[in-house]
Amino acid sequence: MAKVSISDDSDLFWAGLNERRLLFQTCRACGAHRFPFRMSCSRCGSFENDLTESKGGGFVYSYTVVERPLLPGFDEPYTVVLVEVDEGVRYLGLYAGDVDPSQLIGSRVRARLNPDQRVPVSFAPEGN
């Protein structure tokens, strides 16, 4: 299995996943939420931030169906979703449900954290 490369900017995110926590940054100066992790706030430029844990619920903002995987080991086709969690940041992950992808936009989902898997974040329909 391929391992994800962890950079200095993202090491706290991956450490959170290992604790089954979905984290994002919150700027101490202006309160902006951000993900992926960055050194400075894109709104005000501050380098001061806090880690905030998402509750994992959100809605599907966008999706794509991958017909031909770039890496071996993925069943095809599979659906990748861009989810805006209730706290306002967006995460990519696999869709773990059986709804027709064309019906996904706007649907409620909940994060599933699987730090030992090839893709550590997936989203399933809320209530499943």
CSV table of C-alpha atoms in Angstrom, one decimal:
chain,number,residue,atom,x,y,z
A,1,MET,CA,0.0,0.0,0.0
A,2,ALA,CA,1.3,3.5,-0.9
A,3,LYS,CA,2.0,5.7,2.1
A,4,VAL,CA,0.9,9.4,2.1
A,5,SER,CA,3.8,11.9,2.2
A,6,ILE,CA,3.4,14.1,5.3
A,7,SER,CA,4.8,17.6,5.1
A,8,ASP,CA,5.5,20.0,8.0
A,9,ASP,CA,2.4,22.0,7.1
A,10,SER,CA,0.1,18.9,7.3
A,11,ASP,CA,1.7,16.8,10.1
A,12,LEU,CA,-0.9,18.0,12.7
A,13,PHE,CA,-3.7,17.1,10.4
A,14,TRP,CA,-2.3,13.5,10.0
A,15,ALA,CA,-1.7,13.3,13.7
A,16,GLY,CA,-5.3,14.2,14.3
A,17,LEU,CA,-6.5,11.5,11.9
A,18,ASN,CA,-4.5,9.0,13.8
A,19,GLU,CA,-6.5,10.0,16.8
A,20,ARG,CA,-9.7,9.8,14.7
A,21,ARG,CA,-10.1,13.6,14.7
A,22,LEU,CA,-10.9,15.6,11.6
A,23,LEU,CA,-9.0,18.9,12.1
A,24,PHE,CA,-8.7,22.3,10.4
A,25,GLN,CA,-7.1,25.5,11.4
A,26,THR,CA,-8.8,28.6,12.8
A,27,CYS,CA,-7.0,32.0,12.6
A,28,ARG,CA,-6.6,33.6,16.0
A,29,ALA,CA,-6.5,37.1,14.4
A,30,CYS,CA,-9.6,37.0,12.2
A,31,GLY,CA,-11.4,33.7,13.0
A,32,ALA,CA,-11.2,32.4,9.4
A,33,HIS,CA,-11.3,28.6,9.1
A,34,ARG,CA,-8.9,27.0,6.6
A,35,PHE,CA,-8.0,23.6,5.2
A,36,PRO,CA,-5.6,22.4,3.8
A,37,PHE,CA,-3.2,23.5,6.5
A,38,ARG,CA,-1.0,26.5,5.7
A,39,MET,CA,1.5,28.5,7.6
A,40,SER,CA,-0.4,31.8,7.3
A,41,CYS,CA,-4.1,32.9,7.0
A,42,SER,CA,-5.2,33.6,3.4
A,43,ARG,CA,-7.6,36.2,4.7
A,44,CYS,CA,-5.4,38.4,7.0
A,45,GLY,CA,-1.9,36.9,6.7
A,46,SER,CA,-1.5,36.0,10.4
A,47,PHE,CA,0.7,33.2,11.4
A,48,GLU,CA,-1.3,32.5,14.6
A,49,ASN,CA,-3.8,29.7,14.5
A,50,ASP,CA,-5.5,27.1,16.5
A,51,LEU,CA,-6.5,23.6,15.7
A,52,THR,CA,-10.3,23.0,15.5
A,53,GLU,CA,-12.0,19.7,15.3
A,54,SER,CA,-14.8,19.2,12.8
A,55,LYS,CA,-17.9,17.2,14.0
A,56,GLY,CA,-17.7,15.6,10.5
A,57,GLY,CA,-21.2,16.4,9.2
A,58,GLY,CA,-21.7,18.3,6.0
A,59,PHE,CA,-23.1,18.3,2.5
A,60,VAL,CA,-21.7,17.2,-0.8
A,61,TYR,CA,-20.5,20.4,-2.6
A,62,SER,CA,-19.2,18.5,-5.7
A,63,TYR,CA,-18.2,15.1,-6.9
A,64,THR,CA,-16.5,13.2,-9.7
A,65,VAL,CA,-16.7,9.6,-10.8
A,66,VAL,CA,-13.3,8.0,-11.5
A,67,GLU,CA,-13.6,5.5,-14.2
A,68,ARG,CA,-9.9,4.6,-14.5
A,69,PRO,CA,-7.9,4.8,-11.3
A,70,LEU,CA,-4.4,6.3,-11.5
A,71,LEU,CA,-3.2,3.9,-8.8
A,72,PRO,CA,-3.7,0.1,-8.5
A,73,GLY,CA,-5.8,-1.2,-5.8
A,74,PHE,CA,-9.0,0.9,-6.3
A,75,ASP,CA,-12.2,-0.7,-7.5
A,76,GLU,CA,-13.5,1.1,-10.5
A,77,PRO,CA,-15.5,3.2,-10.8
A,78,TYR,CA,-15.4,5.1,-7.6
A,79,THR,CA,-16.8,8.4,-6.5
A,80,VAL,CA,-14.7,11.2,-4.9
A,81,VAL,CA,-16.7,13.9,-3.1
A,82,LEU,CA,-15.9,17.4,-2.1
A,83,VAL,CA,-17.7,18.0,1.2
A,84,GLU,CA,-18.3,21.3,2.9
A,85,VAL,CA,-18.5,20.4,6.6
A,86,ASP,CA,-20.8,22.3,8.9
A,87,GLU,CA,-17.9,24.4,10.2
A,88,GLY,CA,-17.4,25.8,6.6
A,89,VAL,CA,-14.2,24.1,5.4
A,90,ARG,CA,-14.1,21.6,2.5
A,91,TYR,CA,-12.5,18.1,2.4
A,92,LEU,CA,-12.0,15.6,-0.3
A,93,GLY,CA,-12.8,11.9,0.3
A,94,LEU,CA,-14.2,8.8,-1.1
A,95,TYR,CA,-18.0,8.4,-1.2
A,96,ALA,CA,-19.1,5.4,0.8
A,97,GLY,CA,-22.7,5.0,-0.2
A,98,ASP,CA,-24.9,3.6,-2.9
A,99,VAL,CA,-26.7,6.7,-4.0
A,100,ASP,CA,-26.5,7.5,-7.8
A,101,PRO,CA,-23.7,10.1,-8.0
A,102,SER,CA,-25.9,12.5,-10.0
A,103,GLN,CA,-28.1,12.8,-6.9
A,104,LEU,CA,-25.3,13.6,-4.4
A,105,ILE,CA,-25.0,17.4,-4.7
A,106,GLY,CA,-26.5,18.9,-1.6
A,107,SER,CA,-27.0,15.6,0.2
A,108,ARG,CA,-26.0,15.3,3.9
A,109,VAL,CA,-23.0,13.1,4.7
A,110,ARG,CA,-20.8,12.3,7.7
A,111,ALA,CA,-17.1,11.7,7.7
A,112,ARG,CA,-15.6,8.3,8.4
A,113,LEU,CA,-12.0,8.4,9.6
A,114,ASN,CA,-9.9,5.4,8.7
A,115,PRO,CA,-6.3,6.3,9.4
A,116,ASP,CA,-5.0,2.8,8.5
A,117,GLN,CA,-6.6,2.8,5.0
A,118,ARG,CA,-5.2,3.9,1.7
A,119,VAL,CA,-7.7,6.8,1.7
A,120,PRO,CA,-8.1,7.9,5.3
A,121,VAL,CA,-11.2,10.0,4.9
A,122,SER,CA,-14.5,8.9,3.4
A,123,PHE,CA,-18.0,10.2,3.6
A,124,ALA,CA,-21.2,8.2,4.0
A,125,PRO,CA,-24.8,9.3,3.9
A,126,GLU,CA,-25.9,10.7,7.3
A,127,GLY,CA,-27.6,8.1,9.3
A,128,ASN,CA,-25.6,5.2,7.9
